[in-house]
Every structure is written in C-alpha cells, then in structure tokens.
XYZ file of N, CA and C in Angstrom:
849
model
N 37.084 -112.732 45.912
C 36.549 -111.463 45.392
C 37.388 -110.328 45.890
N 37.483 -109.362 44.989
C 38.243 -108.168 45.395
C 37.288 -107.023 45.604
N 37.555 -106.043 46.423
C 36.727 -104.859 46.723
C 36.965 -103.786 45.670
N 35.896 -103.136 45.250
C 36.092 -102.091 44.223
C 36.999 -100.995 44.735
N 37.825 -100.458 43.757
C 38.802 -99.431 44.126
C 38.400 -98.058 43.618
N 37.083 -97.862 43.076
C 36.656 -96.548 42.527
C 36.762 -95.467 43.586
N 36.324 -95.766 44.779
C 36.368 -94.776 45.847
C 37.226 -95.351 46.950
N 38.232 -94.612 47.281
C 39.104 -95.159 48.341
C 38.284 -95.295 49.619
N 38.613 -96.321 50.382
C 37.829 -96.563 51.583
C 37.910 -95.440 52.588
N 38.983 -94.676 52.551
C 39.080 -93.611 53.542
C 38.652 -92.259 52.982
N 38.145 -92.221 51.694
C 37.743 -90.931 51.064
C 36.378 -90.492 51.562
N 36.180 -89.069 51.520
C 34.889 -88.474 51.927
C 33.939 -88.551 50.742
N 32.853 -89.298 50.884
C 31.946 -89.460 49.730
C 31.314 -88.135 49.292
N 31.192 -87.110 50.181
C 30.569 -85.827 49.809
C 31.504 -84.943 49.010
N 32.840 -85.188 49.161
C 33.805 -84.337 48.456
C 33.662 -84.476 46.958
N 33.350 -85.676 46.479
C 33.241 -85.888 45.031
C 31.995 -85.232 44.464
N 31.059 -84.847 45.310
C 29.826 -84.180 44.836
C 29.977 -82.667 44.731
N 31.000 -82.079 45.285
C 31.158 -80.607 45.258
C 31.195 -80.030 43.843
N 32.005 -80.617 42.933
C 32.004 -80.055 41.564
C 30.621 -80.092 40.931
N 29.902 -81.170 41.216
C 28.563 -81.273 40.651
C 27.652 -80.204 41.237
N 27.813 -79.942 42.525
C 26.992 -78.916 43.145
C 27.290 -77.531 42.546
N 28.604 -77.272 42.362
C 28.965 -75.969 41.813
C 28.424 -75.799 40.383
N 28.526 -76.866 39.604
C 28.024 -76.820 38.238
C 26.515 -76.610 38.217
N 25.879 -77.329 39.155
C 24.430 -77.196 39.256
C 24.047 -75.765 39.646
N 24.810 -75.164 40.577
C 24.556 -73.805 41.020
C 24.749 -72.812 39.874
N 25.797 -73.034 39.068
C 26.062 -72.147 37.921
C 24.931 -72.213 36.909
N 24.480 -73.442 36.648
C 23.382 -73.608 35.703
C 22.104 -72.953 36.207
N 21.884 -73.094 37.510
C 20.710 -72.453 38.096
C 20.779 -70.916 37.918
N 21.971 -70.340 38.137
C 22.137 -68.880 38.005
C 21.921 -68.417 36.563
N 22.476 -69.197 35.620
C 22.283 -68.856 34.215
C 20.815 -68.929 33.834
N 20.158 -69.953 34.387
C 18.725 -70.093 34.118
C 17.954 -68.890 34.661
N 18.336 -68.451 35.889
C 17.677 -67.279 36.471
C 17.936 -66.011 35.640
N 19.213 -65.870 35.191
C 19.544 -64.696 34.357
C 18.747 -64.689 33.058
N 18.610 -65.863 32.459
C 17.846 -65.970 31.218
C 16.377 -65.611 31.441
N 15.857 -66.058 32.580
C 14.467 -65.730 32.890
C 14.283 -64.206 33.038
N 15.272 -63.569 33.737
C 15.194 -62.110 33.903
C 15.277 -61.396 32.539
N 16.199 -61.894 31.695
C 16.356 -61.287 30.369
C 15.090 -61.423 29.542
N 14.487 -62.609 29.595
C 13.243 -62.827 28.854
C 12.124 -61.943 29.378
N 12.077 -61.784 30.697
C 11.055 -60.916 31.296
C 11.225 -59.467 30.837
N 12.494 -58.979 30.856
C 12.758 -57.590 30.409
C 12.393 -57.396 28.943
N 12.730 -58.388 28.133
C 12.419 -58.303 26.705
C 10.914 -58.232 26.486
N 10.190 -59.052 27.232
C 8.733 -59.042 27.103
C 8.148 -57.711 27.543
N 8.734 -57.114 28.620
C 8.222 -55.844 29.142
C 8.484 -54.680 28.197
N 9.651 -54.666 27.546
C 10.059 -53.521 26.715
C 9.913 -53.786 25.218
N 9.376 -54.902 24.882
C 9.260 -55.233 23.459
C 8.375 -54.259 22.707
N 7.223 -53.883 23.312
C 6.298 -52.948 22.641
C 6.941 -51.586 22.425
N 7.697 -51.117 23.441
C 8.356 -49.814 23.317
C 9.395 -49.828 22.205
N 10.162 -50.901 22.157
C 11.189 -51.021 21.106
C 10.531 -51.048 19.727
N 9.424 -51.792 19.627
C 8.719 -51.868 18.346
C 8.167 -50.503 17.934
N 7.612 -49.740 18.918
C 7.083 -48.413 18.619
C 8.183 -47.469 18.153
N 9.353 -47.530 18.829
C 10.485 -46.685 18.428
C 10.937 -47.005 17.015
N 10.986 -48.305 16.729
C 11.393 -48.715 15.376
C 10.391 -48.211 14.340
N 9.085 -48.258 14.678
C 8.050 -47.797 13.740
C 8.168 -46.298 13.497
N 8.380 -45.530 14.573
C 8.528 -44.079 14.437
C 9.752 -43.728 13.601
N 10.849 -44.427 13.880
C 12.079 -44.178 13.111
C 11.859 -44.455 11.635
N 11.142 -45.534 11.347
C 10.868 -45.897 9.961
C 10.001 -44.832 9.278
N 8.966 -44.344 10.003
C 8.112 -43.291 9.432
C 8.893 -42.013 9.174
N 9.778 -41.634 10.113
C 10.572 -40.430 9.942
C 11.485 -40.538 8.728
N 12.105 -41.702 8.566
C 12.982 -41.899 7.415
C 12.201 -41.812 6.105
N 10.967 -42.377 6.096
C 10.150 -42.295 4.884
C 9.751 -40.857 4.579
N 9.371 -40.086 5.646
C 9.003 -38.682 5.446
C 10.176 -37.865 4.924
N 11.365 -38.114 5.471
C 12.557 -37.402 5.017
C 12.854 -37.726 3.559
N 12.616 -38.969 3.188
C 12.870 -39.362 1.799
C 11.886 -38.667 0.859
N 10.592 -38.611 1.263
C 9.595 -37.936 0.439
C 9.925 -36.445 0.307
N 10.324 -35.818 1.425
C 10.680 -34.405 1.402
C 11.890 -34.147 0.513
N 12.846 -35.034 0.570
C 14.043 -34.879 -0.274
C 13.674 -34.992 -1.738
N 12.790 -35.949 -2.065
C 12.371 -36.096 -3.463
C 11.605 -34.851 -3.929
N 10.764 -34.311 -3.023
C 10.013 -33.106 -3.376
C 10.956 -31.922 -3.595
N 11.934 -31.779 -2.715
C 12.909 -30.694 -2.846
C 13.703 -30.821 -4.140
N 14.062 -32.047 -4.478
C 14.803 -32.267 -5.726
C 13.956 -31.887 -6.937
N 12.645 -32.233 -6.889
C 11.758 -31.889 -8.000
C 11.598 -30.372 -8.115
N 11.435 -29.678 -6.961
C 11.315 -28.217 -6.964
C 12.578 -27.568 -7.510
N 13.709 -28.052 -7.079
C 14.984 -27.510 -7.547
C 15.130 -27.678 -9.053
N 14.711 -28.819 -9.546
C 14.795 -29.059 -10.990
C 13.889 -28.088 -11.741
N 12.671 -27.875 -11.195
C 11.742 -26.931 -11.833
C 12.324 -25.522 -11.866
N 12.927 -25.089 -10.747
C 13.530 -23.758 -10.685
C 14.680 -23.627 -11.675
N 15.477 -24.657 -11.750
C 16.613 -24.626 -12.693
C 16.091 -24.490 -14.115
N 15.029 -25.257 -14.450
C 14.456 -25.172 -15.801
C 13.898 -23.767 -16.060
N 13.208 -23.204 -15.033
C 12.626 -21.874 -15.186
C 13.712 -20.818 -15.384
N 14.757 -20.883 -14.576
C 15.858 -19.936 -14.700
C 16.510 -20.051 -16.076
N 16.629 -21.260 -16.538
C 17.240 -21.463 -17.862
C 16.386 -20.819 -18.948
N 15.051 -20.997 -18.830
C 14.163 -20.386 -19.838
C 14.207 -18.872 -19.750
N 14.196 -18.337 -18.491
C 14.249 -16.890 -18.328
C 15.552 -16.324 -18.864
N 16.636 -17.045 -18.659
C 17.929 -16.599 -19.174
C 17.884 -16.509 -20.697
N 17.262 -17.517 -21.296
C 17.161 -17.502 -22.753
C 16.286 -16.343 -23.219
N 15.157 -16.102 -22.490
C 14.278 -14.992 -22.852
C 14.988 -13.651 -22.701
N 15.755 -13.493 -21.633
C 16.488 -12.249 -21.415
C 17.530 -12.025 -22.503
N 18.149 -13.085 -22.933
C 19.137 -12.953 -24.008
C 18.462 -12.469 -25.294
N 17.248 -12.997 -25.544
C 16.512 -12.559 -26.740
C 16.123 -11.089 -26.617
N 15.636 -10.698 -25.416
C 15.240 -9.305 -25.189
C 16.432 -8.367 -25.353
N 17.554 -8.723 -24.757
C 18.751 -7.890 -24.861
C 19.208 -7.771 -26.307
N 19.112 -8.864 -27.031
C 19.496 -8.826 -28.449
C 18.576 -7.894 -29.227
N 17.271 -7.965 -28.924
C 16.298 -7.098 -29.599
C 16.556 -5.634 -29.276
N 16.834 -5.360 -27.986
C 17.112 -3.982 -27.574
C 18.356 -3.448 -28.277
N 19.364 -4.275 -28.387
C 20.593 -3.843 -29.055
C 20.326 -3.495 -30.517
N 19.415 -4.243 -31.157
C 19.152 -4.018 -32.573
C 18.172 -2.861 -32.805
N 17.190 -2.705 -31.860
C 16.123 -1.723 -32.087
C 16.018 -0.750 -30.918
N 17.115 -0.409 -30.309
C 17.120 0.412 -29.101
C 16.428 1.746 -29.263
N 16.691 2.462 -30.314
C 16.120 3.799 -30.492
C 14.605 3.746 -30.616
N 14.122 2.793 -31.413
C 12.671 2.659 -31.600
C 11.979 2.300 -30.302
N 12.587 1.344 -29.575
C 11.999 0.922 -28.300
C 12.005 2.047 -27.280
N 13.090 2.822 -27.251
C 13.153 3.953 -26.320
C 11.995 4.920 -26.559
N 11.734 5.225 -27.816
C 10.655 6.152 -28.154
C 9.303 5.583 -27.755
N 9.089 4.286 -28.067
C 7.805 3.660 -27.755
C 7.574 3.600 -26.250
N 8.618 3.213 -25.505
C 8.467 3.111 -24.043
C 8.267 4.490 -23.414
N 8.922 5.499 -23.976
C 8.737 6.851 -23.460
C 7.294 7.316 -23.681
N 6.748 7.007 -24.866
C 5.371 7.376 -25.156
C 4.409 6.666 -24.216
N 4.668 5.363 -23.975
C 3.805 4.602 -23.069
C 3.910 5.133 -21.643
N 5.111 5.503 -21.254
C 5.312 6.033 -19.899
C 4.561 7.347 -19.722
N 4.662 8.219 -20.724
C 3.960 9.501 -20.651
C 2.448 9.295 -20.616
N 1.966 8.345 -21.416
C 0.529 8.070 -21.430
C 0.071 7.529 -20.080
N 0.892 6.682 -19.479
C 0.548 6.123 -18.163
C 0.519 7.212 -17.102
N 1.452 8.145 -17.169
C 1.482 9.236 -16.206
C 0.246 10.125 -16.352
N -0.170 10.359 -17.607
C -1.370 11.157 -17.837
C -2.587 10.454 -17.256
N -2.690 9.131 -17.505
C -3.824 8.370 -16.969
C -3.836 8.401 -15.450
N -2.664 8.392 -14.836
C -2.588 8.400 -13.371
C -3.087 9.711 -12.791
N -3.088 10.793 -13.593
C -3.499 12.109 -13.110
C -4.921 12.478 -13.521
N -5.586 11.620 -14.297
C -6.901 11.952 -14.848
C -7.982 11.089 -14.210
N -9.090 11.711 -13.842
C -10.237 10.966 -13.326
C -10.867 10.161 -14.458
N -11.070 8.884 -14.227
C -11.535 7.998 -15.285
C -12.915 8.344 -15.817
N -13.786 8.871 -14.979
C -15.153 9.175 -15.420
C -15.237 10.514 -16.125
N -14.794 11.564 -15.461
C -15.008 12.926 -15.973
C -13.908 13.397 -16.917
N -12.785 12.690 -16.925
C -11.658 13.038 -17.787
C -11.062 14.410 -17.476
N -11.221 14.847 -16.237
C -10.502 16.030 -15.761
C -9.508 15.551 -14.706
N -8.546 16.386 -14.288
C -7.577 15.942 -13.274
C -8.260 15.381 -12.026
N -7.585 14.392 -11.404
C -8.144 13.745 -10.227
C -7.593 14.358 -8.935
N -7.962 13.769 -7.818
C -7.548 14.299 -6.499
C -6.023 14.276 -6.363
N -5.399 13.233 -6.873
C -3.935 13.137 -6.782
C -3.273 14.315 -7.482
N -3.748 14.626 -8.686
C -3.170 15.735 -9.441
C -3.456 17.068 -8.742
N -4.668 17.223 -8.191
C -5.012 18.431 -7.458
C -4.060 18.660 -6.280
N -3.843 17.613 -5.487
C -2.948 17.748 -4.330
C -1.553 18.205 -4.752
N -1.037 17.616 -5.827
C 0.295 17.984 -6.328
C 0.312 19.435 -6.811
N -0.703 19.799 -7.589
C -0.718 21.134 -8.196
C -0.907 22.217 -7.140
N -1.772 21.959 -6.172
C -1.988 22.938 -5.111
C -0.689 23.215 -4.361
N 0.042 22.161 -4.037
C 1.306 22.345 -3.306
C 2.332 23.078 -4.162
N 2.386 22.746 -5.451
C 3.317 23.440 -6.351
C 2.999 24.938 -6.414
N 1.728 25.252 -6.637
C 1.341 26.656 -6.765
C 1.480 27.398 -5.438
N 1.289 26.702 -4.338
C 1.491 27.325 -3.034
C 2.929 27.825 -2.902
N 3.889 26.980 -3.302
C 5.301 27.365 -3.220
C 5.625 28.503 -4.193
N 5.041 28.437 -5.382
C 5.279 29.500 -6.364
C 4.725 30.827 -5.861
N 3.532 30.800 -5.281
C 2.914 32.039 -4.800
C 3.633 32.590 -3.567
N 4.238 31.724 -2.763
C 5.076 32.216 -1.662
C 6.224 33.032 -2.232
N 6.822 32.514 -3.282
C 7.962 33.199 -3.912
C 7.514 34.503 -4.582
N 6.362 34.477 -5.269
C 5.905 35.652 -6.007
C 5.098 36.617 -5.143
N 4.621 36.129 -3.986
C 3.735 36.911 -3.101
C 2.502 37.396 -3.855
N 1.876 36.426 -4.543
C 0.625 36.659 -5.262
C -0.492 35.855 -4.591
N -1.732 36.244 -4.844
C -2.886 35.557 -4.256
C -3.091 34.184 -4.895
N -3.573 33.255 -4.070
C -3.954 31.924 -4.543
C -5.361 31.650 -4.027
N -6.267 31.273 -4.932
C -7.660 31.044 -4.545
C -8.070 29.600 -4.818
N -9.011 29.122 -4.009
C -9.600 27.796 -4.188
C -11.106 27.923 -4.259
N -11.721 27.109 -5.126
C -13.169 27.027 -5.212
C -13.569 25.569 -5.018
N -14.367 25.295 -4.002
C -14.901 23.950 -3.752
C -16.370 23.927 -4.139
N -16.746 22.948 -4.973
C -18.130 22.838 -5.445
C -18.701 21.481 -5.057
N -19.963 21.468 -4.657
C -20.635 20.219 -4.286
C -22.044 20.228 -4.870
N -22.385 19.179 -5.631
C -23.725 19.091 -6.205
C -24.740 18.849 -5.093
N -25.808 19.600 -5.110
C -26.803 19.532 -4.044
C -27.684 18.292 -4.182
N -27.910 17.622 -3.042
C -28.814 16.460 -2.976
C -28.485 15.424 -4.044
N -27.193 15.146 -4.224
C -26.815 14.248 -5.308
C -27.156 12.794 -4.989
N -27.175 12.417 -3.722
C -27.575 11.053 -3.365
C -29.021 10.803 -3.777
N -29.865 11.806 -3.539
C -31.266 11.690 -3.956
C -31.342 11.571 -5.481
N -30.479 12.321 -6.164
C -30.455 12.252 -7.636
C -30.142 10.828 -8.092
N -29.104 10.233 -7.494
C -28.734 8.861 -7.857
C -29.848 7.882 -7.534
N -30.484 8.058 -6.383
C -31.572 7.155 -5.996
C -32.765 7.287 -6.932
N -32.976 8.494 -7.470
C -34.130 8.745 -8.344
C -33.876 8.280 -9.763
N -32.717 8.646 -10.299
C -32.463 8.413 -11.725
C -31.487 7.273 -12.006
N -30.815 6.769 -10.971
C -29.857 5.686 -11.172
C -28.436 6.204 -11.313
N -27.494 5.321 -11.037
C -26.088 5.738 -11.021
C -25.548 6.058 -12.417
N -26.080 5.432 -13.446
C -25.619 5.764 -14.798
C -25.985 7.209 -15.134
N -27.185 7.608 -14.788
C -27.574 9.005 -14.998
C -26.744 9.927 -14.124
N -26.426 9.449 -12.906
C -25.566 10.238 -12.025
C -24.197 10.458 -12.632
N -23.643 9.422 -13.249
C -22.340 9.564 -13.907
C -22.416 10.566 -15.049
N -23.492 10.500 -15.837
C -23.671 11.440 -16.943
C -23.745 12.877 -16.429
N -24.439 13.055 -15.325
C -24.548 14.384 -14.708
C -23.176 14.904 -14.299
N -22.370 14.052 -13.664
C -21.030 14.458 -13.235
C -20.168 14.867 -14.426
N -20.277 14.128 -15.517
C -19.498 14.460 -16.721
C -19.915 15.824 -17.260
N -21.213 16.095 -17.284
C -21.702 17.382 -17.785
C -21.216 18.537 -16.904
N -21.273 18.359 -15.597
C -20.828 19.410 -14.689
C -19.323 19.637 -14.827
N -18.556 18.556 -14.949
C -17.104 18.681 -15.113
C -16.764 19.475 -16.367
N -17.522 19.260 -17.431
C -17.297 20.000 -18.688
C -17.562 21.489 -18.485
N -18.623 21.814 -17.770
C -18.943 23.217 -17.476
C -17.821 23.859 -16.661
N -17.377 23.165 -15.628
C -16.322 23.714 -14.779
C -15.059 23.993 -15.582
N -14.718 23.073 -16.468
C -13.511 23.266 -17.270
C -13.628 24.494 -18.157
N -14.812 24.728 -18.682
C -15.013 25.878 -19.581
C -15.126 27.197 -18.828
N -15.398 27.131 -17.526
C -15.524 28.373 -16.740
C -14.163 28.946 -16.338
N -13.099 28.182 -16.497
C -11.753 28.648 -16.148
C -11.042 29.073 -17.424
N -10.487 30.280 -17.415
C -9.935 30.831 -18.655
C -8.416 30.984 -18.628
N -7.792 31.017 -17.468
C -6.345 31.185 -17.414
C -5.646 29.831 -17.562
N -4.542 29.837 -18.249
C -3.825 28.576 -18.498
C -3.312 27.944 -17.209
N -3.104 28.763 -16.190
C -2.591 28.230 -14.920
C -3.708 27.718 -14.003
N -4.981 27.966 -14.362
C -6.093 27.468 -13.551
C -6.254 25.960 -13.760
N -6.654 25.291 -12.710
C -6.862 23.845 -12.803
C -8.135 23.465 -12.072
N -8.977 22.655 -12.740
C -10.173 22.117 -12.105
C -10.002 20.607 -11.993
N -10.439 20.033 -10.873
C -10.248 18.608 -10.627
C -11.470 18.031 -9.929
N -11.608 16.731 -10.067
C -12.645 16.042 -9.295
C -12.072 15.749 -7.916
N -12.698 16.333 -6.908
C -12.177 16.226 -5.551
C -12.587 14.923 -4.897
N -13.735 14.391 -5.291
C -14.219 13.140 -4.734
C -15.723 13.071 -4.792
N -16.281 11.943 -5.267
C -17.726 11.808 -5.340
C -18.334 12.871 -6.217
N -19.243 13.685 -5.635
C -19.887 14.768 -6.393
C -19.245 16.118 -6.112
N -18.019 16.127 -5.576
C -17.311 17.378 -5.264
C -16.232 17.667 -6.307
N -16.112 18.941 -6.644
C -15.083 19.405 -7.576
C -14.325 20.552 -6.921
N -13.110 20.790 -7.405
C -12.290 21.848 -6.838
C -11.526 22.534 -7.962
N -11.325 23.832 -7.781
C -10.564 24.604 -8.769
C -9.447 25.353 -8.048
N -8.247 25.328 -8.634
C -7.089 26.066 -8.126
C -6.878 27.259 -9.053
N -6.877 28.465 -8.468
C -6.754 29.683 -9.269
C -5.543 30.487 -8.793
N -4.369 30.289 -9.408
C -3.192 31.084 -9.032
C -3.351 32.541 -9.464
N -2.729 33.438 -8.685
C -2.738 34.879 -8.975
C -4.168 35.414 -9.088
N -5.033 34.934 -8.203
C -6.442 35.317 -8.241
C -6.882 35.787 -6.863
N -7.444 36.977 -6.804
C -7.931 37.517 -5.534
C -9.266 36.871 -5.182
N -9.713 37.125 -3.955
C -10.988 36.582 -3.515
C -12.138 37.108 -4.375
N -12.087 38.388 -4.701
C -13.164 38.984 -5.503
C -13.245 38.347 -6.888
N -12.107 38.144 -7.513
C -12.098 37.533 -8.844
C -12.532 36.065 -8.778
N -12.146 35.379 -7.697
C -12.555 33.987 -7.534
C -14.066 33.884 -7.364
N -14.665 34.861 -6.693
C -16.123 34.874 -6.533
C -16.826 35.043 -7.879
N -16.220 35.837 -8.763
C -16.796 36.003 -10.106
C -16.807 34.663 -10.838
N -15.712 33.918 -10.718
C -15.637 32.598 -11.345
C -16.677 31.666 -10.727
N -16.840 31.723 -9.405
C -17.807 30.875 -8.719
C -19.229 31.185 -9.193
N -19.544 32.478 -9.392
C -20.866 32.846 -9.879
C -21.103 32.325 -11.298
N -20.047 32.353 -12.093
C -20.158 31.820 -13.451
C -20.439 30.317 -13.407
N -19.738 29.605 -12.498
C -19.965 28.160 -12.363
C -21.402 27.873 -11.943
N -21.875 28.613 -10.958
C -23.241 28.416 -10.473
C -24.252 28.649 -11.605
N -24.030 29.690 -12.371
C -24.945 30.050 -13.457
C -24.930 28.987 -14.567
N -23.724 28.505 -14.903
C -23.606 27.539 -15.991
C -24.194 26.179 -15.606
N -24.029 25.779 -14.342
C -24.610 24.506 -13.901
C -26.142 24.583 -13.960
N -26.695 25.690 -13.505
C -28.144 25.877 -13.612
C -28.584 25.843 -15.075
N -27.736 26.412 -15.945
C -28.059 26.460 -17.367
C -28.107 25.098 -18.028
N -27.549 24.090 -17.411
C -27.619 22.740 -17.968
C -29.050 22.207 -17.927
N -29.829 22.701 -16.989
C -31.230 22.301 -16.837
C -31.364 20.779 -16.701
N -30.500 20.187 -15.864
C -30.572 18.739 -15.622
C -31.690 18.481 -14.617
N -32.754 17.763 -14.989
C -33.903 17.569 -14.099
C -33.510 16.912 -12.773
N -34.089 17.426 -11.680
C -33.861 16.865 -10.343
C -35.157 17.051 -9.559
N -36.159 16.216 -9.876
C -37.518 16.444 -9.404
C -37.682 16.328 -7.894
N -36.820 15.573 -7.231
C -36.957 15.393 -5.784
C -36.004 16.276 -4.982
N -35.345 17.199 -5.624
C -34.468 18.123 -4.914
C -35.293 19.097 -4.095
N -34.807 19.415 -2.911
C -35.494 20.398 -2.061
C -35.047 21.821 -2.391
N -34.132 21.948 -3.350
C -33.575 23.259 -3.692
C -34.227 23.824 -4.945
N -34.244 23.034 -6.015
C -34.774 23.479 -7.300
C -35.138 22.243 -8.108
N -35.943 22.400 -9.148
C -36.317 21.239 -9.967
C -35.197 20.774 -10.898
N -34.075 21.465 -10.831
C -32.913 21.073 -11.639
C -31.695 20.944 -10.721
N -30.619 20.351 -11.255
C -29.386 20.174 -10.482
C -28.774 21.533 -10.170
N -28.392 21.719 -8.910
C -27.735 22.953 -8.467
C -26.429 22.620 -7.765
N -25.660 23.663 -7.468
C -24.355 23.453 -6.856
C -24.135 24.462 -5.737
N -23.554 23.985 -4.628
C -23.133 24.869 -3.534
C -21.629 25.071 -3.648
N -21.175 26.288 -3.317
C -19.773 26.631 -3.574
C -19.162 27.332 -2.363
N -17.933 26.940 -2.025
C -17.139 27.618 -1.016
C -15.876 28.168 -1.655
N -15.540 29.426 -1.355
C -14.387 30.089 -1.967
C -13.467 30.600 -0.875
N -12.150 30.439 -1.085
C -11.165 30.983 -0.141
C -9.952 31.458 -0.921
N -9.297 32.513 -0.389
C -8.121 33.051 -1.061
C -7.154 33.606 -0.023
N -5.880 33.604 -0.366
C -4.859 34.168 0.521
C -3.588 34.408 -0.271
N -2.695 35.178 0.317
C -1.329 35.289 -0.205
C -0.491 34.320 0.628
N -0.058 33.214 0.046
C 0.617 32.172 0.819
C 1.834 32.695 1.583
N 1.983 32.178 2.790
C 3.115 32.502 3.655
C 3.736 31.195 4.175
N 4.977 31.277 4.582
C 5.682 30.075 5.042
C 5.081 29.523 6.326
N 4.486 30.373 7.160
C 3.983 29.925 8.460
C 2.604 29.266 8.380
N 1.957 29.294 7.208
C 0.704 28.574 7.013
C 0.892 27.581 5.873
N -0.121 26.767 5.628
C 0.033 25.736 4.608
C -1.132 25.751 3.637
N -0.952 25.027 2.531
C -2.026 24.909 1.552
C -3.232 24.213 2.166
N -3.002 23.313 3.106
C -4.104 22.628 3.781
C -4.989 23.610 4.536
N -4.386 24.680 5.059
C -5.166 25.702 5.763
C -6.125 26.414 4.812
N -5.636 26.682 3.607
C -6.495 27.328 2.610
C -7.632 26.396 2.196
N -7.313 25.134 2.016
C -8.327 24.153 1.644
C -9.381 24.024 2.746
N -8.953 24.048 3.985
C -9.897 23.966 5.098
C -10.827 25.175 5.114
N -10.276 26.365 4.832
C -11.119 27.567 4.821
C -12.169 27.462 3.700
N -11.776 26.971 2.544
C -12.740 26.805 1.451
C -13.809 25.782 1.832
N -13.399 24.728 2.526
C -14.348 23.702 2.951
C -15.338 24.268 3.978
N -14.847 25.127 4.852
C -15.730 25.776 5.833
C -16.785 26.626 5.126
N -16.376 27.341 4.081
C -17.319 28.176 3.336
C -18.338 27.316 2.585
N -17.887 26.169 2.071
C -18.812 25.255 1.407
C -19.839 24.726 2.407
N -19.392 24.423 3.600
C -20.301 23.944 4.644
C -21.362 25.006 4.952
N -20.935 26.265 5.010
C -21.870 27.350 5.257
C -22.904 27.452 4.132
N -22.435 27.291 2.905
C -23.343 27.372 1.755
C -24.387 26.258 1.812
N -23.969 25.062 2.210
C -24.905 23.937 2.316
C -25.880 24.175 3.472
N -25.344 24.681 4.575
C -26.161 24.873 5.775
C -27.212 25.974 5.583
N -26.875 26.950 4.755
C -27.772 28.088 4.564
C -28.778 27.870 3.426
N -28.962 26.649 3.009
C -30.021 26.362 2.048
C -29.568 25.816 0.709
N -28.254 25.664 0.508
C -27.705 25.110 -0.743
C -27.900 26.107 -1.902
N -27.270 25.770 -3.017
C -27.268 26.652 -4.193
C -26.813 28.047 -3.811
N -25.825 28.089 -2.895
C -25.293 29.362 -2.377
C -23.783 29.419 -2.644
N -23.244 30.626 -2.544
C -21.799 30.841 -2.639
C -21.368 31.595 -1.386
N -20.419 31.029 -0.637
C -19.842 31.701 0.518
C -18.342 31.808 0.287
N -17.765 32.942 0.664
C -16.340 33.185 0.411
C -15.699 33.871 1.613
N -14.394 33.610 1.813
C -13.651 34.233 2.898
C -12.175 34.166 2.599
N -11.433 35.162 3.112
C -9.978 35.148 2.999
C -9.394 34.355 4.153
N -8.191 33.888 3.959
C -7.491 33.167 5.022
C -6.585 34.142 5.762
C-alpha cells in the first residue's frame, strides 16, 4: 500500500483552511451588509412612498392647472377675435355714417349732461348744479363787484307730513313747492335748486339783501297759497316754509361757502323762532 499524497506529510493542515476562512468571513460581512440595507429600506420605505405620492399629486395638479390655463387662453383668444371683428364693423359704420352718428352722439351727450344737473323728482336743478352755479356766479360777482344773494327754504314739519300722508304725497308736495319757487324767480340769471330732502335754495346774482327779502316773502306767500293740508303741523293747518336769506358783495378773501353758511344760520333762526318765518342778514 502506498500513503496518500494529497497533503504532504510535513504540511500545516491549518494553512489549507485559511482561504476558506477568508471566504467565509467575506460572506458573513456581505450578509451583515445586506441585513443593514434591508433594515434601512424597511425603516425609510414609508417616507419614500409618501414622497412619491406627494410628487405624483403635485404633477397631477400642475397638469390640471395647465389644462385650465390653456382653456382660458383659448377663450380669451376667441373673445379678442370676436371683439376685433365687432370693432372693424363699428369703424366701417362710422366711416360710412360719421356725420349722422356725430350729431346723434352729441344730442345724447347733451341730454345726459342735462339729466346729471336735474333733480329727478322735482325737475329743477339739483345740488350738483347749485354748487357749480354758485361758484361761477361768485367769481363773476367778484369781477363785477355786484351783490350776490342766497335764499334757503325748508318745509316745516315735513317728516310729520310724510308720516301722516305717506311718501307719495310727500313727493307730490315737493313737486308743487318746486314749481312755486321756480315761478317766484323772474331774472334769467336766477337759479332755484333742490338742496336736499325738503330743502330748496335760490341763487340771485346782482341782488341786494332787501330785494332778496322781497323774493323770500313772495315764496312764503305762494307756498301758503297752495293750501296743501298739514293737519298735524304745529305751525299751521297747511304746509309752510321757513326761509333764511343772506347777501354780500363777493371778495377774494371770503368764499361762497361763507355766504351759504350765513344763509343757513338765518334759516336756523327762522326754525328756532317758531317756523314759517324769514330771517335775513348780510355777510
């Protein structure tokens, strides 16, 4: 029999195991690394999934917004195209009928301006027109050094009148009084306006205080002459009016507002002293 020659008799039996040990150690390390990787994946898997879900939702929202923007843009383009076509038709019409349209638009503009200056109920000038006219006449009277007078009128106990007879009757009363006031002014430069509510005002250029008082007395007399019933009035059984009058020769150092305030003060005195009165003062 012969002795096996696989391992030399003088060889170290442990030396042949070293490669196996190293391989085993490497495999063990890879196994440990894989375990760590799997653990990390398990720990962060939910976070990764949530991030992916959020990203997906954001992309969907952006897509919806883009589609909406595209639809809006298309609508605007269509609208602009239609407006362009309409403008071309309008321009063509203007070119063909320019003179006629100019006249019609001028008439409409003038009518609109008149409506803007007229009180809708009483059909006399409104507060806006009064303010403009007072300032205009103030400047004219400064230049001419002529007197300018104001008359402020207030219907007495008009709230009680409305409560008793109703607002429709109140409106009718205001219209009747406005008509009287308009007829009491005789100069072409005089202007009567509805000042607000049941108050009226008259601008009298080139009018002294004495002459303005004569006009105020005429107004008071004519309003009484209407004989409009006012059964619950503490003044008279018919509608009456209190009046404040003021006049001055306008100067640069004072203003039209000062004259208006003086007339208002006189009206307050007339109301305080029993109503259906006329109080007057110069500025």
